[in-house]
Every structure is written in C-alpha cells, then in structure tokens.
PDB file of C-alpha atoms and ligand atoms in Angstrom:
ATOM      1  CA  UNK A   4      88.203  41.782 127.023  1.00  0.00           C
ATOM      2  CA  UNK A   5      89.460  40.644 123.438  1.00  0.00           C
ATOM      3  CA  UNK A   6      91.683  43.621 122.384  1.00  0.00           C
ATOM      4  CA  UNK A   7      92.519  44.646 119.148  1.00  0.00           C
ATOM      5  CA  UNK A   8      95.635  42.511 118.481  1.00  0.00           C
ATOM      6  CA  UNK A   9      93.830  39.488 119.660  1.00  0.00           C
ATOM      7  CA  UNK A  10      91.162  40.567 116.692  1.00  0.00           C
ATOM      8  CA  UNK A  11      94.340  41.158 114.416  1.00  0.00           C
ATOM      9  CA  UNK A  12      95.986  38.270 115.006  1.00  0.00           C
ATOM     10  CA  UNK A  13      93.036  35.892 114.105  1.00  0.00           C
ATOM     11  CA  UNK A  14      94.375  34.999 110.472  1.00  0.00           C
ATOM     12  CA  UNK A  15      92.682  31.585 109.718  1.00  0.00           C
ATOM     13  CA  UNK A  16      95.341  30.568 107.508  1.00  0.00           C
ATOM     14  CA  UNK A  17      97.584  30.263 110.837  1.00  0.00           C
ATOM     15  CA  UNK A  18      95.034  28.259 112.500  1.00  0.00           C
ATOM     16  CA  UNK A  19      93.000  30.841 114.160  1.00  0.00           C
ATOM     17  CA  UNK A  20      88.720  30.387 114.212  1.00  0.00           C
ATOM     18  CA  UNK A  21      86.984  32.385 112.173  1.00  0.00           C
ATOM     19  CA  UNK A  22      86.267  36.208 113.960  1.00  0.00           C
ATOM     20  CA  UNK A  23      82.318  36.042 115.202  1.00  0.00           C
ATOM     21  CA  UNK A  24      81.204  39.478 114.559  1.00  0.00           C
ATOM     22  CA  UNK A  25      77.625  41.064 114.705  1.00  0.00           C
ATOM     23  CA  UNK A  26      76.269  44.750 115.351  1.00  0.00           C
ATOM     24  CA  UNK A  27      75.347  45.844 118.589  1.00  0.00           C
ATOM     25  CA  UNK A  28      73.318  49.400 119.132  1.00  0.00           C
ATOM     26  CA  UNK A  29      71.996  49.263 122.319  1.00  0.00           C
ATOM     27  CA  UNK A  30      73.225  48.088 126.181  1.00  0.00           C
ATOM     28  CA  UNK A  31      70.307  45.329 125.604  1.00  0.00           C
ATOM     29  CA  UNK A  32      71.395  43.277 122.471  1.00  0.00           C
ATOM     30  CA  UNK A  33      75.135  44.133 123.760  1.00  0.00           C
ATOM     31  CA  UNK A  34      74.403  42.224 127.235  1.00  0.00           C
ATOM     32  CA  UNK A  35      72.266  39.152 125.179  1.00  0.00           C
ATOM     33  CA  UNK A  36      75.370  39.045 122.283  1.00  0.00           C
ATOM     34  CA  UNK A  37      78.669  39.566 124.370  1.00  0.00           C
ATOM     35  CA  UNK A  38      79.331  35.983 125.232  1.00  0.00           C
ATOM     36  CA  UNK A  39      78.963  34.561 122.079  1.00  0.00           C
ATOM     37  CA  UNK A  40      81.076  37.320 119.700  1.00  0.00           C
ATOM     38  CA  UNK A  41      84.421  38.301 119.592  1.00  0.00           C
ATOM     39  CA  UNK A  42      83.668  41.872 117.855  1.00  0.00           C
ATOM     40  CA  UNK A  43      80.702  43.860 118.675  1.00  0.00           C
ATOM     41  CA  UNK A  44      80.157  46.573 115.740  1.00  0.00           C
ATOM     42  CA  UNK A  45      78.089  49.921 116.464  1.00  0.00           C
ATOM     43  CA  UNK A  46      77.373  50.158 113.108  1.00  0.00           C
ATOM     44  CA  UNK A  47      75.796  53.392 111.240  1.00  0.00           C
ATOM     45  CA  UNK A  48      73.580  50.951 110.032  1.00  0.00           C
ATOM     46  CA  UNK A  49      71.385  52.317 112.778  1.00  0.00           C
ATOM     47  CA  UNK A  50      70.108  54.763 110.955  1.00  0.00           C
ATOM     48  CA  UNK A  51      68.644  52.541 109.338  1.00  0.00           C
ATOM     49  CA  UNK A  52      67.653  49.859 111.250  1.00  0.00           C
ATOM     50  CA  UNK A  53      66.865  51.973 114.273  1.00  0.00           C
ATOM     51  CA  UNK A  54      66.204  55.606 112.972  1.00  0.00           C
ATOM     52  CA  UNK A  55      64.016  54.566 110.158  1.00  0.00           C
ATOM     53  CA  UNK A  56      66.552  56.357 107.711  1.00  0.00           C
ATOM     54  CA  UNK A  57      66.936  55.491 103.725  1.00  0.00           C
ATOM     55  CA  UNK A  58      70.810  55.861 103.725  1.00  0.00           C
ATOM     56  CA  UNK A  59      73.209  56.135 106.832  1.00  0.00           C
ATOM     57  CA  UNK A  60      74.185  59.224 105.336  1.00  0.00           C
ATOM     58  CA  UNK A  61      72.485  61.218 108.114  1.00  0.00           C
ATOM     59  CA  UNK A  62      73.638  59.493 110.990  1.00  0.00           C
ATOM     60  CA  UNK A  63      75.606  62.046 113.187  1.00  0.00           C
ATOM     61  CA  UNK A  64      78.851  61.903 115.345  1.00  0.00           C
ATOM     62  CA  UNK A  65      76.318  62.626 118.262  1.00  0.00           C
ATOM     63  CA  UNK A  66      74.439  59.220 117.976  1.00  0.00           C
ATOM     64  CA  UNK A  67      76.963  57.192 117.178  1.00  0.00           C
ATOM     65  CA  UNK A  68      78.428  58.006 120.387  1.00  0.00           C
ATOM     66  CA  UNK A  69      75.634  57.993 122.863  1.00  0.00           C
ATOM     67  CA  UNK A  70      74.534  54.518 120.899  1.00  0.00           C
ATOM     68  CA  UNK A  71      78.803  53.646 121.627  1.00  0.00           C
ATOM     69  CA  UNK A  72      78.245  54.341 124.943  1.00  0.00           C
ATOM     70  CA  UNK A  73      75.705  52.114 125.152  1.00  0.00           C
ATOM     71  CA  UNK A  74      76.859  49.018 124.264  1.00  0.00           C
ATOM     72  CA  UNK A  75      80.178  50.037 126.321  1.00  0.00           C
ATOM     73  CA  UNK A  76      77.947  49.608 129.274  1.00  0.00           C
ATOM     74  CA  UNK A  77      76.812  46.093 128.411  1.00  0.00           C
ATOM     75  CA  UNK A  78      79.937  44.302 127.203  1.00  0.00           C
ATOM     76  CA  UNK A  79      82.624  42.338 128.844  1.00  0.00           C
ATOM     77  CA  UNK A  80      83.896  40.367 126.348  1.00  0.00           C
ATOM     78  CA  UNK A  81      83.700  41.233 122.719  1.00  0.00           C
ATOM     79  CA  UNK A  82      86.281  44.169 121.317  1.00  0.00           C
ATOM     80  CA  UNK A  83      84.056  47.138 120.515  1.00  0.00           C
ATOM     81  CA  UNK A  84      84.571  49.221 117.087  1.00  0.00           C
ATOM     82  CA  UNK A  85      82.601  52.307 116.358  1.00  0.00           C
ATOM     83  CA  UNK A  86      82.044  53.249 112.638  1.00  0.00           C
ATOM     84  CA  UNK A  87      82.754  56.761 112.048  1.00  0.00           C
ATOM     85  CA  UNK A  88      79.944  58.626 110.306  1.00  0.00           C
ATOM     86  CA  UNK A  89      79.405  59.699 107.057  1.00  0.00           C
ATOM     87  CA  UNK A  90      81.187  63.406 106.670  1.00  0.00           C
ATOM     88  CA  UNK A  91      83.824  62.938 109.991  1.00  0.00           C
ATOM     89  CA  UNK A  92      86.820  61.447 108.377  1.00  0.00           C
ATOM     90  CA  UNK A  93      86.363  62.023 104.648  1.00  0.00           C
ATOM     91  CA  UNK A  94      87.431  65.631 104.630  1.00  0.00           C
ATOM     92  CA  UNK A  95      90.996  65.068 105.924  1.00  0.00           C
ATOM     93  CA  UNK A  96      93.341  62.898 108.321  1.00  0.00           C
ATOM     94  CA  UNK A  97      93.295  65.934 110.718  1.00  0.00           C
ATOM     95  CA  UNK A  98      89.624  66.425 110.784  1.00  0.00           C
ATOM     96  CA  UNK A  99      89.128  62.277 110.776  1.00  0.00           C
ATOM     97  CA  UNK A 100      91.415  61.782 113.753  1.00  0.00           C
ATOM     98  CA  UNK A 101      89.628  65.065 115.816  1.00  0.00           C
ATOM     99  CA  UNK A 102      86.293  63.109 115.572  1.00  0.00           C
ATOM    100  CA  UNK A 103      87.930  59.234 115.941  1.00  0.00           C
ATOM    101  CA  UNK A 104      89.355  60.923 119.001  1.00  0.00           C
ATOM    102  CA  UNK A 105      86.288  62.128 120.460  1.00  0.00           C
ATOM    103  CA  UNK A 106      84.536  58.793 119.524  1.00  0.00           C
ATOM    104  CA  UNK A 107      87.339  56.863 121.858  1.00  0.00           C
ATOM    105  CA  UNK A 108      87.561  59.243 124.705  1.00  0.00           C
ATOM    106  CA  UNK A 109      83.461  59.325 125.061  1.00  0.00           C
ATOM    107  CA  UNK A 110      82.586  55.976 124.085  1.00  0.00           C
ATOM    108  CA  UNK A 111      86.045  54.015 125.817  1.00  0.00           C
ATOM    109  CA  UNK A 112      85.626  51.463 122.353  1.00  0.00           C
ATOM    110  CA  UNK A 113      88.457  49.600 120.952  1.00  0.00           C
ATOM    111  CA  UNK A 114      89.007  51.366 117.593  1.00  0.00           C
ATOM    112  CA  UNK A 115      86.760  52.668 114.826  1.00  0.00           C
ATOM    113  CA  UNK A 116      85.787  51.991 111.516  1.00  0.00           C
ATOM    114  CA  UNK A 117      85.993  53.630 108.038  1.00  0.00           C
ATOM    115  CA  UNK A 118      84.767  53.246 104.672  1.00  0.00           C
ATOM    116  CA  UNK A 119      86.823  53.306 101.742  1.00  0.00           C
ATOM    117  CA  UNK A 120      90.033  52.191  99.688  1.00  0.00           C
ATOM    118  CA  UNK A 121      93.164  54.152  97.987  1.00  0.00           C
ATOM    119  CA  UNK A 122      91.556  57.130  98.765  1.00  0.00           C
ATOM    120  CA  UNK A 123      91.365  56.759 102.339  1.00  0.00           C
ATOM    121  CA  UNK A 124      94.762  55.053 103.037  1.00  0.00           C
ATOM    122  CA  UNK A 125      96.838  58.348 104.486  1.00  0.00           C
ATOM    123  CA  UNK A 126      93.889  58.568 106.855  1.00  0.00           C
ATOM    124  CA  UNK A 127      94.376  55.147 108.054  1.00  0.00           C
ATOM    125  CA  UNK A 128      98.024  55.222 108.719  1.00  0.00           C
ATOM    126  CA  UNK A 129      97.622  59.159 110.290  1.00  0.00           C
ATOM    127  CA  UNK A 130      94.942  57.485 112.899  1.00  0.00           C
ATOM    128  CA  UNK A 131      96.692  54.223 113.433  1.00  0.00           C
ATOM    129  CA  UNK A 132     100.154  55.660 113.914  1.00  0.00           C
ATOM    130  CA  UNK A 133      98.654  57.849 116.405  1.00  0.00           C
ATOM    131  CA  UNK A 134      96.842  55.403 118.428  1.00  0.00           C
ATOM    132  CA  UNK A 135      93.799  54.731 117.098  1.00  0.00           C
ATOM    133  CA  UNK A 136      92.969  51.298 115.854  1.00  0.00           C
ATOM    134  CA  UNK A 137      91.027  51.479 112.475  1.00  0.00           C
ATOM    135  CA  UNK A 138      89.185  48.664 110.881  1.00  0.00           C
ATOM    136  CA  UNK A 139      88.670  49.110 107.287  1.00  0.00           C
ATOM    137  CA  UNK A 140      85.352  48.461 104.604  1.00  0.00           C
ATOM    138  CA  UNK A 141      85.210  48.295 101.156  1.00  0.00           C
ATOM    139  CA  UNK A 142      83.284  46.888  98.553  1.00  0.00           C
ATOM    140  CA  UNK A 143      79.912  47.460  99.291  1.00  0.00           C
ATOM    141  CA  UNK A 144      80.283  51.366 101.043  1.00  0.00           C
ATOM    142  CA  UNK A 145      76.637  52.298 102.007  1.00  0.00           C
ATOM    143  CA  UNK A 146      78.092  55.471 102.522  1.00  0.00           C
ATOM    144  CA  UNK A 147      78.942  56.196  99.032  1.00  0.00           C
ATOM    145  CA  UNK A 148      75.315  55.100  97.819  1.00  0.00           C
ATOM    146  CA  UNK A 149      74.501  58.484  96.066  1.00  0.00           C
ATOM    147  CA  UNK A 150      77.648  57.955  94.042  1.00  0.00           C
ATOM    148  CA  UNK A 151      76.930  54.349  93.487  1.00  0.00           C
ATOM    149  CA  UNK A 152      73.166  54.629  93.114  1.00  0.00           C
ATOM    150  CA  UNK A 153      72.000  52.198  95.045  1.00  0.00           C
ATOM    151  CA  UNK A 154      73.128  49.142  97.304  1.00  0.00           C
ATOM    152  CA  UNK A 155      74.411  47.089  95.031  1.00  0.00           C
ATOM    153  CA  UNK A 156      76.838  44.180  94.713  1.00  0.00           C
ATOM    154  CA  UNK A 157      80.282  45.207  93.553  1.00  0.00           C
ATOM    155  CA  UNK A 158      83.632  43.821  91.521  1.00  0.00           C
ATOM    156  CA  UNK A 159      81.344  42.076  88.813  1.00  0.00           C
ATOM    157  CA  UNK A 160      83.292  42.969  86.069  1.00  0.00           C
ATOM    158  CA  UNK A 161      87.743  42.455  86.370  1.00  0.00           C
ATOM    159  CA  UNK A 162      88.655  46.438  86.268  1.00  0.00           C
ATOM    160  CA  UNK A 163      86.234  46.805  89.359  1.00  0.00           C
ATOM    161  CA  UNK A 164      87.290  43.601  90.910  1.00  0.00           C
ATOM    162  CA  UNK A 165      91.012  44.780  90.583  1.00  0.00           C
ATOM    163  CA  UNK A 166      89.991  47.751  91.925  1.00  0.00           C
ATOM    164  CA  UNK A 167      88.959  45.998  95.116  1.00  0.00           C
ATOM    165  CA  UNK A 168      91.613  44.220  95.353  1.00  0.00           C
ATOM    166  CA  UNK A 169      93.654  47.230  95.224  1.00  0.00           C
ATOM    167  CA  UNK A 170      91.887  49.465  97.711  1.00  0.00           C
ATOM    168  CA  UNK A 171      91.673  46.301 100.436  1.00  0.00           C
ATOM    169  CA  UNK A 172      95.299  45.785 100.077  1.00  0.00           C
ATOM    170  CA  UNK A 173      96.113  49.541 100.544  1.00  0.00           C
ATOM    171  CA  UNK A 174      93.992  49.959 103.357  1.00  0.00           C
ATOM    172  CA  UNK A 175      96.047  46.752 105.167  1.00  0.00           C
ATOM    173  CA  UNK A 176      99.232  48.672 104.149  1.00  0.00           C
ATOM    174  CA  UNK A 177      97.868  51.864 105.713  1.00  0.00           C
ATOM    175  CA  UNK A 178      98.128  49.612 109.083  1.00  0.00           C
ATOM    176  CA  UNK A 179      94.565  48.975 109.325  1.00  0.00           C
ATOM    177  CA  UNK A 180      93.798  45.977 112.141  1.00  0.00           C
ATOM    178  CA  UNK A 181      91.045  44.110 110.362  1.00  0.00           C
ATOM    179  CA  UNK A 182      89.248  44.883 107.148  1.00  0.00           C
ATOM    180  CA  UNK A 183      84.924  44.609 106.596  1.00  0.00           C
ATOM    181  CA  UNK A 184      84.394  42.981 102.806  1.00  0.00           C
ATOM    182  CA  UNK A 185      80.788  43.478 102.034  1.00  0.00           C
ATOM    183  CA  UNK A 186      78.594  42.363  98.872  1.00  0.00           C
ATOM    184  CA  UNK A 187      81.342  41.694  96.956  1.00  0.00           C
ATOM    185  CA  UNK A 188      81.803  38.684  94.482  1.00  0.00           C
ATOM    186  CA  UNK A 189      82.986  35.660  96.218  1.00  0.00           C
ATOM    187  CA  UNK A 190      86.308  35.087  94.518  1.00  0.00           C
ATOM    188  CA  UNK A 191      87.463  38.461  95.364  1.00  0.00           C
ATOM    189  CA  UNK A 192      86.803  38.143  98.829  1.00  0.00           C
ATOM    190  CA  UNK A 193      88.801  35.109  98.876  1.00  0.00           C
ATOM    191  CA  UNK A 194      91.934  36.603  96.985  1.00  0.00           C
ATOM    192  CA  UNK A 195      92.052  39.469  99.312  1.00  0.00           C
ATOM    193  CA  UNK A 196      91.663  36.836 102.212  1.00  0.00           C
ATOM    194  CA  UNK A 197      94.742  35.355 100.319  1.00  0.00           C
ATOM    195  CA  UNK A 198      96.647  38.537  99.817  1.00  0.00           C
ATOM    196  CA  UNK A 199      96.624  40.658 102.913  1.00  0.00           C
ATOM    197  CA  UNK A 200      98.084  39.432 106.030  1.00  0.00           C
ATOM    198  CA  UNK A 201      95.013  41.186 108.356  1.00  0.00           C
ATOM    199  CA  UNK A 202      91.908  39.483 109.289  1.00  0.00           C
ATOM    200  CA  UNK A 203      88.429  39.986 106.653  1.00  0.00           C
ATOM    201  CA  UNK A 204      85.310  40.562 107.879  1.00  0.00           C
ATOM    202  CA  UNK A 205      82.800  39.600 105.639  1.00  0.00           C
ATOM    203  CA  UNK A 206      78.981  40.435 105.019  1.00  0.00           C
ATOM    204  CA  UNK A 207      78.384  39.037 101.568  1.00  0.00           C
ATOM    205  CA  UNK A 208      81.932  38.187 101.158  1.00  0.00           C
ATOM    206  CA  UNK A 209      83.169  34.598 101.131  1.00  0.00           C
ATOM    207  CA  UNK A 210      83.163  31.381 103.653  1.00  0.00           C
ATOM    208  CA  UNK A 211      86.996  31.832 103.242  1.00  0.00           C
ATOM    209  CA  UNK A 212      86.995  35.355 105.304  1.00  0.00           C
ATOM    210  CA  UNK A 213      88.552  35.244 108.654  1.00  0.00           C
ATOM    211  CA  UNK A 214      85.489  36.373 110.197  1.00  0.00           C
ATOM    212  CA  UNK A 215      81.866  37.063 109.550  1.00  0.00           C
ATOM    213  CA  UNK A 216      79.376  40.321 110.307  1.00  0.00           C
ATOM    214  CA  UNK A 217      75.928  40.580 109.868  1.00  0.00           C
ATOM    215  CA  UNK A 218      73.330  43.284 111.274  1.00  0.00           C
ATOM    216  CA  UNK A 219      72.003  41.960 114.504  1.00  0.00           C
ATOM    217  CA  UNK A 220      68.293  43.124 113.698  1.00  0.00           C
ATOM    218  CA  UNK A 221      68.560  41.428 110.149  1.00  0.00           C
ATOM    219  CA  UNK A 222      70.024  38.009 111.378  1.00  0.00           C
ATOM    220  CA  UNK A 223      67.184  37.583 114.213  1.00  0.00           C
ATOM    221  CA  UNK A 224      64.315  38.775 112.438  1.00  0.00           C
ATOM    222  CA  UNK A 225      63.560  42.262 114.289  1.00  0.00           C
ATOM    223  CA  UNK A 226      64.488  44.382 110.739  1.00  0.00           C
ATOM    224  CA  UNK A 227      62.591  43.146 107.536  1.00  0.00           C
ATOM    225  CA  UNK A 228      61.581  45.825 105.361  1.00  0.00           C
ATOM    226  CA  UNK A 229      64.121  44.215 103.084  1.00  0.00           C
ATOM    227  CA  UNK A 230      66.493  41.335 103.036  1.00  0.00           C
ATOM    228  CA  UNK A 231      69.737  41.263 100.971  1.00  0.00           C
ATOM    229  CA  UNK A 232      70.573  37.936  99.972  1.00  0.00           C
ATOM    230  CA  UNK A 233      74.221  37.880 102.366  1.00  0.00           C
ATOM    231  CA  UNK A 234      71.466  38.130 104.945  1.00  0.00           C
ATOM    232  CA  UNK A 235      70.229  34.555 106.721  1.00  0.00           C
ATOM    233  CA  UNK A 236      67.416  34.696 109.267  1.00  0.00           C
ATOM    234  CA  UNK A 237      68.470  32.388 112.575  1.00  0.00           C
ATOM    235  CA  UNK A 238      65.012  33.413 113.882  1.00  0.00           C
ATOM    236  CA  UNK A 239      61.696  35.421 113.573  1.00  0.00           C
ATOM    237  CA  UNK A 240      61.951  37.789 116.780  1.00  0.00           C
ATOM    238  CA  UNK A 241      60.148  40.299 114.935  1.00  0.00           C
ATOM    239  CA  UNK A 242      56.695  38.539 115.115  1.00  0.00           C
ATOM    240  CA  UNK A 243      57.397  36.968 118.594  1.00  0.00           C
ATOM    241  CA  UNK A 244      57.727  40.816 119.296  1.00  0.00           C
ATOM    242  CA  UNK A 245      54.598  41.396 117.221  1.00  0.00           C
ATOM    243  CA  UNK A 246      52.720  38.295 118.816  1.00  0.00           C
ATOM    244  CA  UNK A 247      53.283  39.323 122.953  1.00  0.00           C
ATOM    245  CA  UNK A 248      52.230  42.954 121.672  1.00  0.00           C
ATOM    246  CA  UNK A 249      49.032  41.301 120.444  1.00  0.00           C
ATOM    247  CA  UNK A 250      48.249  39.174 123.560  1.00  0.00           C
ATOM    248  CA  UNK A 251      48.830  42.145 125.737  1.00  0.00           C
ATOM    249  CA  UNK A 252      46.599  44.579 123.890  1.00  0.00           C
ATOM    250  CA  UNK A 253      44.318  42.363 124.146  1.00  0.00           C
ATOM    251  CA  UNK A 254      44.453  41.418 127.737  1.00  0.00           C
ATOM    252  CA  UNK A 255      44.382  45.293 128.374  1.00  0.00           C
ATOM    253  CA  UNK A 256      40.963  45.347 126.366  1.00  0.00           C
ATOM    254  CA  UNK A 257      39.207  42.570 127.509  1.00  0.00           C
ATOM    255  CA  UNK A 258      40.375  43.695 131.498  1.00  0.00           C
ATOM    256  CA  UNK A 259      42.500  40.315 132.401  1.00  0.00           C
ATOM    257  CA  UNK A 260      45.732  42.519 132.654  1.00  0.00           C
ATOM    258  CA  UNK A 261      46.884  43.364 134.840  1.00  0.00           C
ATOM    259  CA  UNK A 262      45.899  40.635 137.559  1.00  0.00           C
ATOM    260  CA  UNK A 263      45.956  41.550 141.545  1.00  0.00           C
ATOM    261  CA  UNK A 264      48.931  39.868 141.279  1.00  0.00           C
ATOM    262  CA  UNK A 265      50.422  42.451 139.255  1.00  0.00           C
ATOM    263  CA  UNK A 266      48.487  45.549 141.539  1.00  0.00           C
ATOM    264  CA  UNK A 267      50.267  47.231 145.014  1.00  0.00           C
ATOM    265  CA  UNK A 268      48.489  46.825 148.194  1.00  0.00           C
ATOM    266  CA  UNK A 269      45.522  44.497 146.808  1.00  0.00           C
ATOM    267  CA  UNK A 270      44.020  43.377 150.358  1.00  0.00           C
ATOM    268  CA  UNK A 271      41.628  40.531 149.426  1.00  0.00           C
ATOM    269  CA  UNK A 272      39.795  38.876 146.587  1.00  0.00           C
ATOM    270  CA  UNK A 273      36.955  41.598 145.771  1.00  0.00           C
ATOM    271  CA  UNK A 274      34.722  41.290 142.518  1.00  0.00           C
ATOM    272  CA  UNK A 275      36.433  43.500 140.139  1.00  0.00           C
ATOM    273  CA  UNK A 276      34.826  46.937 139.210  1.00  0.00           C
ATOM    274  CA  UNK A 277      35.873  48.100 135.901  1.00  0.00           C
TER     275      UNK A 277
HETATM  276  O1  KIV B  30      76.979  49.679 109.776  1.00  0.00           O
HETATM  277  C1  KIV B  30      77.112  48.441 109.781  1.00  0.00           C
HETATM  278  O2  KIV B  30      76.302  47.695 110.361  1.00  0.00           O
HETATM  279  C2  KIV B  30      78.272  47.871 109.076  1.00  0.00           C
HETATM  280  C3  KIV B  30      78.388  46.388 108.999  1.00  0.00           C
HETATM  281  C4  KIV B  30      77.289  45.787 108.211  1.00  0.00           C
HETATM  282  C5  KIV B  30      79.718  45.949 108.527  1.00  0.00           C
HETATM  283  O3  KIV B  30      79.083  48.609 108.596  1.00  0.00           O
HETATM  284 NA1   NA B  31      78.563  50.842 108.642  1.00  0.00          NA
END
C-alpha cells in the first residue's frame, strides 16, 4: 500500500510521475479504481454527489466514517485520505485532532484532509506532529461557500492571488504531506507548484501540479446536474446506468424477465402462465 511519504515524496520536479488521484465513496468504485490511483480521496463531496446536498456543509463526522470504512474495505493499493467535515477541525487544534483521531482509529485511512490557509496552519502542525498525516486545500474551499457566495474560481485579481500563495505555503510549513489546489487561476497553481517543496493536487489547478483529483462521479458521467469547467467527462456511465434500467423495466413489463433460466427449481419447459 502507497503510504504517505511515498505520496510526499512524489515532487515532479525530482523526476517523480504526476500523483493519480480521484474520490472514492463506496467499497464498489474503491475495488474498480484501486489499481489505477495512487490516492483514493473520501471526499465530503458526497454530500453532494451522493446525499443530494447543495453544500457539503452538512455532511457529518458519522458518514464520513462509515463511507471511510468503506472504501478501506476495497483498497489495496492507493493511500486513503479522509476529508474532515465541515465544523470538526475549525473550532480548535484540540477539538480538530479529537475528531482526525476518531476518523483514523475507525476508518484505518492514511491521513485526513482540511480546508484552509494561514488560518488553519497551528492545526496542521498540532495534528501532524502528533501523528496524523494532513493533506491540505485551498483555493476553491466548498466549505467556506456561505462566506464566498458561491463556487467560484479564486486568485483573479494579485491581492487574492498573493493570498493563495501565502496560505498554500503556510499550510506546507505547518508540515502538511500534500496540498489539494482547486479552481484557482493557472499561474498560481504553478508558482505554488514552484514554491513549496510538497506535492499539489490539483482540480482546476494547473498541468504543472504534481498530481491531479477529480470527483469520480463527475469524471465518468454518473453526477451531471452540473459540470464545472476543471471537470472532463472520460465516459457517459450515467446513461449506460439509465439505458440497462430501461431495458429491464421493460423486460419486467412485457414478462421476458426473468427467464427459467433465472427461476429455482424450474423442472421442464411449460407454457408460461402469467
Ligand atoms: O470532497 C472532495 O471531493 C474534494 C476533492 C474535490 C479535492 O475535496
Ligand atoms: Na472535500
């Protein structure tokens, strides 16, 4: 199993191959993903993607661990991160590194993840001096959408840009093992690529991160009630899902499904009664 100083060590500009990175909320896509990643994320994006949620802001300690538990069960390979949710680490390190604790004593993952810069720094040295591996985001925090409005792209402008900068290179400092750069400008995502000597993760970031994410459901087609633009489909599995849904409904109507084939203790051929 990669571990997190295999992840940590994988800075491209000593010759390492870029970090393959996707989401993972379930033992199924975990099993189908494992052998071709080198990170599986449980992101909180399941709230959205799996809860039907508008924010992540709901998603609870309690799901994030039985969904961690989860992919656990179906991964050999990949280095598993759990994000923390919204309202478990923000209030202080001591309160952050009670619930990071419970995450990695339920779940067995690798580390965890937090959002945030400056501000969360002392959290991310008290955790990672105390043995728990943190992976950092900023940028784009969907966790601070209500103070942000919206999901929107950030460091358009150079005071927010700096400010990126800033809070990426504070979080490495904090001893953070790997940082998530998401929907941020592409220059800036390459200077902090430049500038910090830990591997980025990025999810509209740049092609000169160390690694890439993206939201399994998003990437394959399963989760389209909207598509930012860092997203690219690799496939529609969302209307294959729709299609064998359709041809089964309809076998069920029309009384071809299911076959004797398909029935216990059929003895012979008899004209069917239905
Ligand atoms: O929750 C999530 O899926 C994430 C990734 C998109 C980085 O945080
Ligand atoms: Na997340």
């Amino acid at each position: 199993k990669l571990t997190v100083p295999d992840i940590r060590a994988r800075k491209r500009r000593d010759g390492a191959k870029p970090v393959v990175c996707l989401t993972a909320y379930t033992v199924l896509t975990a099993r189908l993903l494992d052998a071709h990643t080198d990170l599986l994320l449980v992101g909180d994006s399941l709230g959205m993607v799996l809860y039907g949620l508008d924010s992540t802001i709901a998603v609870t300690m309690d799901m994030m661990i039985a969904h961690g538990q989860a992919v656990m069960r179906g991964t050999k390979r990949s280095c598993v991160i759990v994000d923390m949710p919204f309202g478990s680490y923000q209030e202080s390190p001591q309160i952050a590194f009670r619930n990071a604790a419970r995450i990695m004593k339920e779940v067995g993952c690798a580390g965890v993840k937090i959002e945030g810069g400056v501000e969360m720094a002392e959290t991310v040295k008290f955790l990672s001096e105390r043995g728990i591996p943190v992976m950092g985001h900023v940028g784009l925090m969907p966790q601070s959408v209500n103070t942000a409005g919206g999901f929107k792209a950030q460091g358009r402008g150079d005071v927010e840009a700096q400010r990126i900068v800033v809070d990426a290179k504070a979080i490495a400092d904090a001893g953070a093992f790997a940082i998530v750069v998401e929907g941020i400008m592409e220059p800036i995502a390459r200077r902090i690529t430049d500038e910090i000597d830990i591997p980025t993760i990025g999810i509209g970031g740049s092609p000169a991160c160390d690694g890439q994410i993206l939201v399994t459901e998003d990437m394959a087609g399963l989760f389209t009630d909207f598509k930012p633009r860092f997203v690219k489909r690799y496939m529609d599995l969302g209307s294959g899902l729709a299609e064998a849904a359709r041809l089964y409904a309809d076998e069920v109507r029309s009384g071809t499904f299911p076959g004797d084939e398909h029935c216990f203790g059929v003895v012979k051929k008899t004209p069917k009664h239905r």
